[in-house]
PDB file of C-alpha atoms and ligand atoms in Angstrom:
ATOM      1  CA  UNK N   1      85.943 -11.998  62.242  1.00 40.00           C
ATOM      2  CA  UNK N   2      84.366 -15.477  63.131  1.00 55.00           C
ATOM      3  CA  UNK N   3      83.028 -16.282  66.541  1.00 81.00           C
ATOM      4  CA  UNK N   4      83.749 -19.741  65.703  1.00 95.00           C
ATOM      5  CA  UNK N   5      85.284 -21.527  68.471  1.00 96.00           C
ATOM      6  CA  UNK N   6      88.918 -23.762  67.240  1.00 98.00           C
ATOM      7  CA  UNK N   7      88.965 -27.248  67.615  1.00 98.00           C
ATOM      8  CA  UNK N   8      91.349 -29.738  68.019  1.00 98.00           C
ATOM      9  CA  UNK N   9      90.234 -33.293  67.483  1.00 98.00           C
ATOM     10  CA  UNK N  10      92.439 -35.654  67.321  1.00 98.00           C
ATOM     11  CA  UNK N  11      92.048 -38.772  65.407  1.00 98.00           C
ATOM     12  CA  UNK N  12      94.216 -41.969  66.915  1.00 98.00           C
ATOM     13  CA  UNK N  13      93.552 -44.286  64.240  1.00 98.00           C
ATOM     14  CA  UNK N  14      93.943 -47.776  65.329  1.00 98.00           C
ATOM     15  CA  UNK N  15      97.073 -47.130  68.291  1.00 98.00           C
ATOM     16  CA  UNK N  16      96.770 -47.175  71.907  1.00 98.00           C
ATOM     17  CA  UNK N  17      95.876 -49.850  74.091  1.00 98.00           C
ATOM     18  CA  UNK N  18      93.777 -48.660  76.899  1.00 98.00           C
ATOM     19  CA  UNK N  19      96.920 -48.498  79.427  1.00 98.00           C
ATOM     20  CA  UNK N  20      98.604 -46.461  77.183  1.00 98.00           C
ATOM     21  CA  UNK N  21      95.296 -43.841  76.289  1.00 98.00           C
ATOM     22  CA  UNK N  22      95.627 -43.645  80.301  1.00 98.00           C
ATOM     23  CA  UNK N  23      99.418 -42.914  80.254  1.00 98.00           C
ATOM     24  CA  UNK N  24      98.688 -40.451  77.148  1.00 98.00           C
ATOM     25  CA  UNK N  25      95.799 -38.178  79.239  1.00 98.00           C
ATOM     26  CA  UNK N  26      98.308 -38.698  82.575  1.00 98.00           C
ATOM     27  CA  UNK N  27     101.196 -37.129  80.799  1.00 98.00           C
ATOM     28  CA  UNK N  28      98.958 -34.101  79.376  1.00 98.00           C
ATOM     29  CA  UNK N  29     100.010 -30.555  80.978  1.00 97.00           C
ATOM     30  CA  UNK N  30      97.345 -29.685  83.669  1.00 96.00           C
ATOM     31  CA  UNK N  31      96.662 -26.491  81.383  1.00 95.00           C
ATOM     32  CA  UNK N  32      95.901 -28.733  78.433  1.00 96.00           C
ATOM     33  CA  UNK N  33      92.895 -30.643  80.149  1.00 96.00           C
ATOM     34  CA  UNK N  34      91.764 -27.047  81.508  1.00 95.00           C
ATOM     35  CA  UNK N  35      91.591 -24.579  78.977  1.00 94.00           C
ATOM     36  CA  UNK N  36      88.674 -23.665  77.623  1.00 94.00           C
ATOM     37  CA  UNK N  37      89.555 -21.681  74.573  1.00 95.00           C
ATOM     38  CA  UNK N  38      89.772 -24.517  71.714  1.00 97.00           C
ATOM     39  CA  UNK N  39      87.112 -27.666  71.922  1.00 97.00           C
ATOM     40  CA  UNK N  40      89.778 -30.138  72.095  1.00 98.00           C
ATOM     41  CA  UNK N  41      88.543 -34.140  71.153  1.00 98.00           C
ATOM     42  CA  UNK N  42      90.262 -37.270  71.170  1.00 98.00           C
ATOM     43  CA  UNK N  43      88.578 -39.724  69.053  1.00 99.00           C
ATOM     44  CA  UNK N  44      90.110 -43.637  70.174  1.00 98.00           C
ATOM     45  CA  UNK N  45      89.765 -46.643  69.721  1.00 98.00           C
ATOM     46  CA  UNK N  46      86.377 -48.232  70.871  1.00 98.00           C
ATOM     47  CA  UNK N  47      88.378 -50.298  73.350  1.00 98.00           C
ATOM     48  CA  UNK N  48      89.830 -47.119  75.228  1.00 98.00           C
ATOM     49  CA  UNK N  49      86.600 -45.261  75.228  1.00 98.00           C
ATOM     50  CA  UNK N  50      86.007 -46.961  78.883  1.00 98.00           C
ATOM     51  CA  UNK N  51      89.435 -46.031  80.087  1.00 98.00           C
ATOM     52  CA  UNK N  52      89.521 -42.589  78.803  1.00 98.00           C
ATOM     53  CA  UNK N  53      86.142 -41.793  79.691  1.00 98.00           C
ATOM     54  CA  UNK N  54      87.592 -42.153  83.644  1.00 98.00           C
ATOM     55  CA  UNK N  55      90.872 -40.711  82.068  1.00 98.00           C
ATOM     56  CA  UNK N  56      89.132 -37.378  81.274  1.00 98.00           C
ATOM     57  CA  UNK N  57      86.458 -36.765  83.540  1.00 96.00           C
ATOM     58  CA  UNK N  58      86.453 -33.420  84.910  1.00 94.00           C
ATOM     59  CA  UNK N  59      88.472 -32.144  82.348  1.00 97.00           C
ATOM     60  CA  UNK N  60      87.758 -29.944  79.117  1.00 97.00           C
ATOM     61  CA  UNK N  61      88.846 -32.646  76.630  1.00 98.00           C
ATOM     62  CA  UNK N  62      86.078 -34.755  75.204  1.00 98.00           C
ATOM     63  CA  UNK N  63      85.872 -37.636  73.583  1.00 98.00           C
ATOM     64  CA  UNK N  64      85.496 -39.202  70.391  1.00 98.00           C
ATOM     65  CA  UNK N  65      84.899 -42.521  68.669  1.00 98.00           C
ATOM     66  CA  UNK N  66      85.886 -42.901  65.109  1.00 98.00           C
ATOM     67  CA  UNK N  67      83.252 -44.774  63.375  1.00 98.00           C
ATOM     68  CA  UNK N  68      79.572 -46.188  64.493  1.00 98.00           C
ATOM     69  CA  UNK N  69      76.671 -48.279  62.953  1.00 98.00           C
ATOM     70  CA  UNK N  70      73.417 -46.431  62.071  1.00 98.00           C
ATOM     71  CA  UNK N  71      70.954 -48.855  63.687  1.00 98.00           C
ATOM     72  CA  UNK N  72      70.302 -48.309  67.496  1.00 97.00           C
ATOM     73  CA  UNK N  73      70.920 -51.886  68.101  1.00 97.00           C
ATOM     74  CA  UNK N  74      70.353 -55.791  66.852  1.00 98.00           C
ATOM     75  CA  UNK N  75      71.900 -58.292  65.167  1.00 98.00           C
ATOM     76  CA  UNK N  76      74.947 -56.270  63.776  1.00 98.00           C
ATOM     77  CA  UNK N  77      78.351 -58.481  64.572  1.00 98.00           C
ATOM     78  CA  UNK N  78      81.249 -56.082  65.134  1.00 97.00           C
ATOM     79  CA  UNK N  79      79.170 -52.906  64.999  1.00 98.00           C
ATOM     80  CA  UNK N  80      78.752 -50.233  67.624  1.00 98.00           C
ATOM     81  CA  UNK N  81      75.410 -48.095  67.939  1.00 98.00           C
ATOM     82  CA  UNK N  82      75.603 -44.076  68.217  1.00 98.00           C
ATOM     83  CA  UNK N  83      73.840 -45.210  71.838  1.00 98.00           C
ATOM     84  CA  UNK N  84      76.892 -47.246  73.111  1.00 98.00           C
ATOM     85  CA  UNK N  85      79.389 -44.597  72.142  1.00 98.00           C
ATOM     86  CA  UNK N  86      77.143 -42.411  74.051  1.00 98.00           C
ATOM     87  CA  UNK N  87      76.908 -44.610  76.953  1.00 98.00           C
ATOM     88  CA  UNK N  88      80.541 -44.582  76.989  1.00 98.00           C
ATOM     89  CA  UNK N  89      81.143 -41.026  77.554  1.00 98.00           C
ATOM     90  CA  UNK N  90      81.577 -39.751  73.834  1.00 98.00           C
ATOM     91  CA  UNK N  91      80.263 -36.400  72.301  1.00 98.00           C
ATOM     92  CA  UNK N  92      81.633 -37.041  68.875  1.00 98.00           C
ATOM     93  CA  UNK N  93      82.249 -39.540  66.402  1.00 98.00           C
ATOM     94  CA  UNK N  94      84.246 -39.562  63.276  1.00 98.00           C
ATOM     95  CA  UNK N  95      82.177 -40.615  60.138  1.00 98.00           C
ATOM     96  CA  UNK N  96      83.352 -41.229  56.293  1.00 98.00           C
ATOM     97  CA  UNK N  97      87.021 -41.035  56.888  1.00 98.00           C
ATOM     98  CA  UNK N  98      88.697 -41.827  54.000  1.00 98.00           C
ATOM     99  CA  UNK N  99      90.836 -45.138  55.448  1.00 98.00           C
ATOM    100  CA  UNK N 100      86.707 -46.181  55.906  1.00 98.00           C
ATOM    101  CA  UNK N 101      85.336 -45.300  52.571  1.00 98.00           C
ATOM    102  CA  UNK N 102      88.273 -46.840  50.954  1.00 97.00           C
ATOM    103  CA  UNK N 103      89.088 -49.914  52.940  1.00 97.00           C
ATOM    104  CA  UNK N 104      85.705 -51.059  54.269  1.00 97.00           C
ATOM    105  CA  UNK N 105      83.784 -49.844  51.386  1.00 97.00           C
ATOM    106  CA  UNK N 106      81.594 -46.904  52.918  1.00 98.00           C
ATOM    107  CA  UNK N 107      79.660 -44.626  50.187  1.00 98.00           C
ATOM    108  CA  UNK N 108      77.987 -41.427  50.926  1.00 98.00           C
ATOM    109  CA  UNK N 109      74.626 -43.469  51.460  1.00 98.00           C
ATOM    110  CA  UNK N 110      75.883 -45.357  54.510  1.00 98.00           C
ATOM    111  CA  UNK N 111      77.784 -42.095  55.639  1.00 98.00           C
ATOM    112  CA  UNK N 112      74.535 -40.370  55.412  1.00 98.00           C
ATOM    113  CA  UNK N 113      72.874 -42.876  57.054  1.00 98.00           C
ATOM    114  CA  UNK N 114      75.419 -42.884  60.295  1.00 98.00           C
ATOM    115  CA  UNK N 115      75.482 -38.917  60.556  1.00 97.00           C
ATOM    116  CA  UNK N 116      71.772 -39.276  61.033  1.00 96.00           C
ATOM    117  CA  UNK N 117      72.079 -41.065  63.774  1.00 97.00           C
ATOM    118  CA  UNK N 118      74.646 -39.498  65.295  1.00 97.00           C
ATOM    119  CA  UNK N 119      72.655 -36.200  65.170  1.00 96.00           C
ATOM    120  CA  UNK N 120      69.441 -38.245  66.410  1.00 95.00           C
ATOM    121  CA  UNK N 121      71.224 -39.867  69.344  1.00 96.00           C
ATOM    122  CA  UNK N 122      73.011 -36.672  70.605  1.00 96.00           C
ATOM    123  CA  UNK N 123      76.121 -37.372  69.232  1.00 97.00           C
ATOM    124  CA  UNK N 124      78.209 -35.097  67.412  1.00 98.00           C
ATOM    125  CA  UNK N 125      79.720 -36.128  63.793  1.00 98.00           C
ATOM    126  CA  UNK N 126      82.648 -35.131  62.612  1.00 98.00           C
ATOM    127  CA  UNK N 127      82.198 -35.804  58.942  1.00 98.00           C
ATOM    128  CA  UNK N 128      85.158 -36.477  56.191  1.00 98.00           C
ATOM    129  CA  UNK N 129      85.730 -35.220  52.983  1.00 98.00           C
ATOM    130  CA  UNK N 130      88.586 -34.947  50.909  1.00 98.00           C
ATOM    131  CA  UNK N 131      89.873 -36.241  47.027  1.00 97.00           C
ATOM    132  CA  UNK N 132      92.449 -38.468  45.980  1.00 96.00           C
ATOM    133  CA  UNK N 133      95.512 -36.942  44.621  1.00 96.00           C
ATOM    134  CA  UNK N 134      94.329 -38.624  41.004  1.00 96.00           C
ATOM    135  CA  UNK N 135      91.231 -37.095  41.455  1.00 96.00           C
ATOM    136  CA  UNK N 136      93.064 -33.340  42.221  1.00 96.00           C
ATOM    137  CA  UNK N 137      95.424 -34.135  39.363  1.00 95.00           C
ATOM    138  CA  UNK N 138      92.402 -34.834  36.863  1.00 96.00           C
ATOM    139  CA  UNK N 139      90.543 -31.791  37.688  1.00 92.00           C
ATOM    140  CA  UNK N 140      87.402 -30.906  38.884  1.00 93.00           C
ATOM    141  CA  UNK N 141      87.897 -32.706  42.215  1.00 97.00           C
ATOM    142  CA  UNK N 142      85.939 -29.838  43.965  1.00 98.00           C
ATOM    143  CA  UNK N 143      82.618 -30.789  42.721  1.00 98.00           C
ATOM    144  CA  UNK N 144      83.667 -34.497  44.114  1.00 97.00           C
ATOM    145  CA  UNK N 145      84.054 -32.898  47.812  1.00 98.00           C
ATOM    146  CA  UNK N 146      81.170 -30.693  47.755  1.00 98.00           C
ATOM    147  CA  UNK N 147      78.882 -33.954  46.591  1.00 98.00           C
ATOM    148  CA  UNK N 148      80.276 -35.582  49.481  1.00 98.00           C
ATOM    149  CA  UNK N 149      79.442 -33.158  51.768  1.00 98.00           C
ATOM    150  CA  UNK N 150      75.671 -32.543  49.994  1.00 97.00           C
ATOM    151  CA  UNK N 151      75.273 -36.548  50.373  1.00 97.00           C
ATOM    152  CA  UNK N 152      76.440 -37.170  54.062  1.00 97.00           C
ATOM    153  CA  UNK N 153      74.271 -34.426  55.495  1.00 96.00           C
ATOM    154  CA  UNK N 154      71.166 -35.009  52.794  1.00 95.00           C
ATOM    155  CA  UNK N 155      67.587 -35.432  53.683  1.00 92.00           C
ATOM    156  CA  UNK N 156      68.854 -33.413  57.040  1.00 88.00           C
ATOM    157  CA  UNK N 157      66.380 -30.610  58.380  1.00 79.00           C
ATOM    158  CA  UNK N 158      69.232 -28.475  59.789  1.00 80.00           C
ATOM    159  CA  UNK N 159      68.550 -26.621  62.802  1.00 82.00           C
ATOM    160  CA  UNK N 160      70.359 -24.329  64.041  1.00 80.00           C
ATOM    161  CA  UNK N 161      71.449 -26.941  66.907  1.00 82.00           C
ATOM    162  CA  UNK N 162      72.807 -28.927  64.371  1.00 86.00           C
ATOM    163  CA  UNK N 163      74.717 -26.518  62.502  1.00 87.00           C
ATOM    164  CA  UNK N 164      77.160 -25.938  66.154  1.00 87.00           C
ATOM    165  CA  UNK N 165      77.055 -29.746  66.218  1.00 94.00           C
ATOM    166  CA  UNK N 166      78.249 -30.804  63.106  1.00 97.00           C
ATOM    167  CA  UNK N 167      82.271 -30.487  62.089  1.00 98.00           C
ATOM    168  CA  UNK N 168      83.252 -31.209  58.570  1.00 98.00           C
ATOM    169  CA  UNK N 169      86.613 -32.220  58.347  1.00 98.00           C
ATOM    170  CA  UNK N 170      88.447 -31.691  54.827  1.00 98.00           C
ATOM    171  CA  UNK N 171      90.857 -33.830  54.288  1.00 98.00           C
ATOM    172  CA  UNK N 172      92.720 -34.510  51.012  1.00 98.00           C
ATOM    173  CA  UNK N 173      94.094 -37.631  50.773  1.00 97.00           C
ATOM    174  CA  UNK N 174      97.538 -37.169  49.694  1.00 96.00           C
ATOM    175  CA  UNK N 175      98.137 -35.169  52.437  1.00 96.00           C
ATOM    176  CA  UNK N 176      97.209 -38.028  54.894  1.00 96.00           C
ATOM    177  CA  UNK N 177     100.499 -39.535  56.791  1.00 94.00           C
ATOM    178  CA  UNK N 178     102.245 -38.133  54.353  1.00 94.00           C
ATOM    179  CA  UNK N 179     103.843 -35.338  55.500  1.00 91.00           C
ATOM    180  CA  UNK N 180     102.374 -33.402  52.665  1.00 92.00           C
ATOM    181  CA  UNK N 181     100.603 -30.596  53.952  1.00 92.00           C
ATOM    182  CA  UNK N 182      97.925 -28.677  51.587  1.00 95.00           C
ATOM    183  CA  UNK N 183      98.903 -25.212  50.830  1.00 97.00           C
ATOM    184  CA  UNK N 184      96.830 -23.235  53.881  1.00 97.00           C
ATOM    185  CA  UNK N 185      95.578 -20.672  51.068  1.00 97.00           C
ATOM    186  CA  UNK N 186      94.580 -23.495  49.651  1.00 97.00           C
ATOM    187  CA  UNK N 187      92.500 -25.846  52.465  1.00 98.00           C
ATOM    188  CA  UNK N 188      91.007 -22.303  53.223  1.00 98.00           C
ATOM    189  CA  UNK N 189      89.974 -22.274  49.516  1.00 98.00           C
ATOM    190  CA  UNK N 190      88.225 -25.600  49.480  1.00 98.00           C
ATOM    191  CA  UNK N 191      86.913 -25.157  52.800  1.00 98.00           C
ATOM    192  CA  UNK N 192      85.392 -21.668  51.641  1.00 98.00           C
ATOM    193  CA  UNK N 193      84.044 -23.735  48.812  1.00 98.00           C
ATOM    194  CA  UNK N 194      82.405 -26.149  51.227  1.00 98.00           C
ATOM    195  CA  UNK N 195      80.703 -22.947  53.455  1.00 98.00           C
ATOM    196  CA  UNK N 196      79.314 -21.134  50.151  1.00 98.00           C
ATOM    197  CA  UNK N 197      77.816 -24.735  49.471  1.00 97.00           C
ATOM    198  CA  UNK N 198      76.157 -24.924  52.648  1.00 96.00           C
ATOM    199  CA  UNK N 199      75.174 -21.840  52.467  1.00 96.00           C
ATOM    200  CA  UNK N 200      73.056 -22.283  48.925  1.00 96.00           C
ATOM    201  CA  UNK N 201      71.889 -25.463  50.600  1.00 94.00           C
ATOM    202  CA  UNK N 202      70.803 -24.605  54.384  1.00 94.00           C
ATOM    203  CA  UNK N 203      71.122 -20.671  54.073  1.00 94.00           C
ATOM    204  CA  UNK N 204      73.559 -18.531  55.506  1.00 95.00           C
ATOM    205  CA  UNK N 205      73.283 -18.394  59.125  1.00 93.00           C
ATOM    206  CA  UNK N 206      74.048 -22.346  59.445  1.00 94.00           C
ATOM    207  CA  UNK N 207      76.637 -22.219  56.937  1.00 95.00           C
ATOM    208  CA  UNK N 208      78.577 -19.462  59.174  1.00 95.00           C
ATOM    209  CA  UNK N 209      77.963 -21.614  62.653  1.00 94.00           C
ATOM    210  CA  UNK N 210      79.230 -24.267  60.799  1.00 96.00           C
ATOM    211  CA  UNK N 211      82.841 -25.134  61.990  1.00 97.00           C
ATOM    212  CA  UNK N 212      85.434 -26.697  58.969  1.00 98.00           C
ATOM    213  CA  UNK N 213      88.431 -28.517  60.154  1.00 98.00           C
ATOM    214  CA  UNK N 214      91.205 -29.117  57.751  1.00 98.00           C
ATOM    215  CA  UNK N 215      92.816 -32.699  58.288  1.00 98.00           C
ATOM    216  CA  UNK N 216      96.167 -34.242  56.988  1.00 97.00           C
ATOM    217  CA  UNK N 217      99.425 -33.847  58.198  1.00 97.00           C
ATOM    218  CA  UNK N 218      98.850 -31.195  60.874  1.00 98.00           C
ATOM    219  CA  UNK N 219     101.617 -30.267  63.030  1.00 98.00           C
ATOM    220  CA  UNK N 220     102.448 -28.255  65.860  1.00 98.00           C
ATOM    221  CA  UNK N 221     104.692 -26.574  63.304  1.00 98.00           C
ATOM    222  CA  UNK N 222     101.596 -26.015  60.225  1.00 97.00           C
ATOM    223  CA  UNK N 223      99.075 -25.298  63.035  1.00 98.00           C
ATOM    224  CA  UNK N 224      99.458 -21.142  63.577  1.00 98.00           C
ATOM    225  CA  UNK N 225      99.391 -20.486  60.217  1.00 97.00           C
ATOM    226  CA  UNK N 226      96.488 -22.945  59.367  1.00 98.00           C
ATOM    227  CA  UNK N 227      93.912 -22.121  62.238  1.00 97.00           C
ATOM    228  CA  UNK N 228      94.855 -17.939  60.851  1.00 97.00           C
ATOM    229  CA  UNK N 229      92.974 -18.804  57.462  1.00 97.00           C
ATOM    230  CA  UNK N 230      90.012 -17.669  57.855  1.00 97.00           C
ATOM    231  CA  UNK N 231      87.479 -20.678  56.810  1.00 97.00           C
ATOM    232  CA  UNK N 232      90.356 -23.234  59.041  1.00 98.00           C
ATOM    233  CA  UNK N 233      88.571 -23.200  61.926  1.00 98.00           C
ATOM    234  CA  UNK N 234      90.568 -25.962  63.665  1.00 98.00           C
ATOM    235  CA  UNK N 235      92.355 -29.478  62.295  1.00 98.00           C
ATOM    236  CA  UNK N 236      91.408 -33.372  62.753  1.00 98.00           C
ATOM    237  CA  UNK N 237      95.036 -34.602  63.562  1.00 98.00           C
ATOM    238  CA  UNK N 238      96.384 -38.178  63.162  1.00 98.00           C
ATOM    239  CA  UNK N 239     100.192 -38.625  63.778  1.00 98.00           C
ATOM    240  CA  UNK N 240     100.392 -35.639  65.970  1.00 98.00           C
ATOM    241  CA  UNK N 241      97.965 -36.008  68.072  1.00 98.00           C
ATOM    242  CA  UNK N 242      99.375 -39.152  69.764  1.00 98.00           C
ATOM    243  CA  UNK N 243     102.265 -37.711  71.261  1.00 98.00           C
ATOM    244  CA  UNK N 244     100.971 -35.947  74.581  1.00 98.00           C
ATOM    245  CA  UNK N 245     102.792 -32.973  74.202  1.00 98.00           C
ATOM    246  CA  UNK N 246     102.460 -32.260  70.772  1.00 98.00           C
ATOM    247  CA  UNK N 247      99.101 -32.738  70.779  1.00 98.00           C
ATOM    248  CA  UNK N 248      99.141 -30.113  73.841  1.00 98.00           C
ATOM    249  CA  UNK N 249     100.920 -27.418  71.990  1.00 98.00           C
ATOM    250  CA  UNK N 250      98.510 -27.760  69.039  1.00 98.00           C
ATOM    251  CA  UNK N 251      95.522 -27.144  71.564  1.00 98.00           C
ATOM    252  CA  UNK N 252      97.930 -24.313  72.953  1.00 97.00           C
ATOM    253  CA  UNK N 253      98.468 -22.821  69.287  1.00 97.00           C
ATOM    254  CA  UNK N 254      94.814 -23.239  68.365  1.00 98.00           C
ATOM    255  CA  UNK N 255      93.879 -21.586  71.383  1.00 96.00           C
ATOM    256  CA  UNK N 256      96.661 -18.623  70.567  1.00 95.00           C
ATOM    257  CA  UNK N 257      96.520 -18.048  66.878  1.00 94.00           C
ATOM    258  CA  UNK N 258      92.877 -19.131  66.362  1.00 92.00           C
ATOM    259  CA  UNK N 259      90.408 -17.474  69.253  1.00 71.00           C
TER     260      UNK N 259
HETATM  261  P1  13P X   1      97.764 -37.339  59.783  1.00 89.11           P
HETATM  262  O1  13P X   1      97.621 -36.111  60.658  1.00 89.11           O
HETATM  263  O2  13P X   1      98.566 -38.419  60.404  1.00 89.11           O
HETATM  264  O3  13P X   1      98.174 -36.974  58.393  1.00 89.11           O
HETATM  265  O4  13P X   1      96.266 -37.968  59.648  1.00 89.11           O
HETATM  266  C1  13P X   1      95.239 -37.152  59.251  1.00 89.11           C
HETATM  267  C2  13P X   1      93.956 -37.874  59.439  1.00 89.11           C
HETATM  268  O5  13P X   1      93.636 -38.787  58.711  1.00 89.11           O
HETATM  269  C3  13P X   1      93.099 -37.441  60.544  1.00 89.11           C
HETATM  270  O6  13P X   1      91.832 -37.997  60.456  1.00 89.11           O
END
């Protein structure tokens, strides 16, 4: 039985203004922003960081960015520092997302590169994985994700701190906004893929602390029986997490099925 707390972190993607990440937090039940059972995270937009940090003070919920630069500062136009987000309230920060690696070109180098510092800062990555559904149809697409996860944490000394701090997030690609869930025997599958490849690579202590999040097309309806597999040990959620009250039940049903 894993003492592995759930999580819910919940990815907004490019939505929300900063009035409307305040109306989103208002609306949330009062026992959403005070349980304690599930690590719940909403990662925003950088703009809303300032609103939401108010938004959620003295509640349980923490918050997330969804991408950073590696160097601490300089002349970097458009780029955010692991400091800043920091600054501005956040534990966590999304890294190698898929929409990222495909649309602005990041490769496991740079992905290594910002989970570094994110663990050197303080901050707490949330690292991305996951294949295309060419890739799953051609076979072999396992070695892909577990090379992605050897790169983005590579040339790491991995404490034991880091191994609570670090979340890797599978999530397949085809099953992003889709609709398309993975098969939970499945994600469990992969993620229990990812775990024995931490294990050979850190040992096994740090490969059991380490929590794996399965990501793409989560739902208050898939999230009971996901967070019940055994390696699921909570979700990164895009669509349904910007709805306040489904993303309340899914903290709810983390908290429930997954404790
Ligand atoms: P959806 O939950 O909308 O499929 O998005 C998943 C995702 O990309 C979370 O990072």
């Amino acid at each position: 039985m894993s003492q592995r707390q759930p999580v819910i972190a919940g990815n907004w993607k490019m939505h929300k203004s900063p009035a409307e990440s305040r109306d989103f937090v208002a609306a949330l039940p009062e026992s959403c922003r005070r349980q304690e059972a599930v690590q719940a995270i909403l990662c925003a937009p950088f703009t809303s960081l300032g609103v939401l940090q108010e938004a959620l003070s003295g509640s349980q919920i923490q918050l997330g960015a969804q991408n950073l630069y590696h160097a601490p500062q300089g002349a970097f136009t458009g780029e955010v520092s692991a400091g800043m987000l920091l600054a501005s309230g956040c534990s966590h920060v999304i890294i190698g997302h898929s929409e990222r690696r495909e649309y602005f070109q990041e490769n496991d180098v740079l992905v290594n590169l910002k989970v570094k510092a994110a663990l050197e800062s303080g901050l707490n990555p949330i690292l991305c994985v996951g294949e295309s559904l060419g890739e799953r149809e051609q076979g072999g697409f396992e070695a892909k994700i577990l090379n992605q996860v050897e790169l983005g944490l590579s040339g790491l000394n991995l404490l034991p701190t880091h191994a609570e701090r670090i979340l890797i997030a599978y999530e397949p690609i085809w099953a992003i906004g889709t609709g398309k869930t993975c098969d939970d025997s499945e994600a469990n599958r992969i993620l229990g893929l990812i775990r024995q490849h931490l294990a050979r690579l850190y040992g096994q202590d740090r490969a059991s602390a380490l929590r794996l999040l399965y990501g793409g097309s989560v739902k208050p309806e898939t999230i009971a029986a996901q967070i019940q597999q055994p390696e699921i040990d909570g979700a990164l959620v895009g669509g349904a997490s910007l709805e306040p009250a489904s993303f309340a039940e899914l903290v709810q049903l983390a908290g429930q099925y997954g404790a």
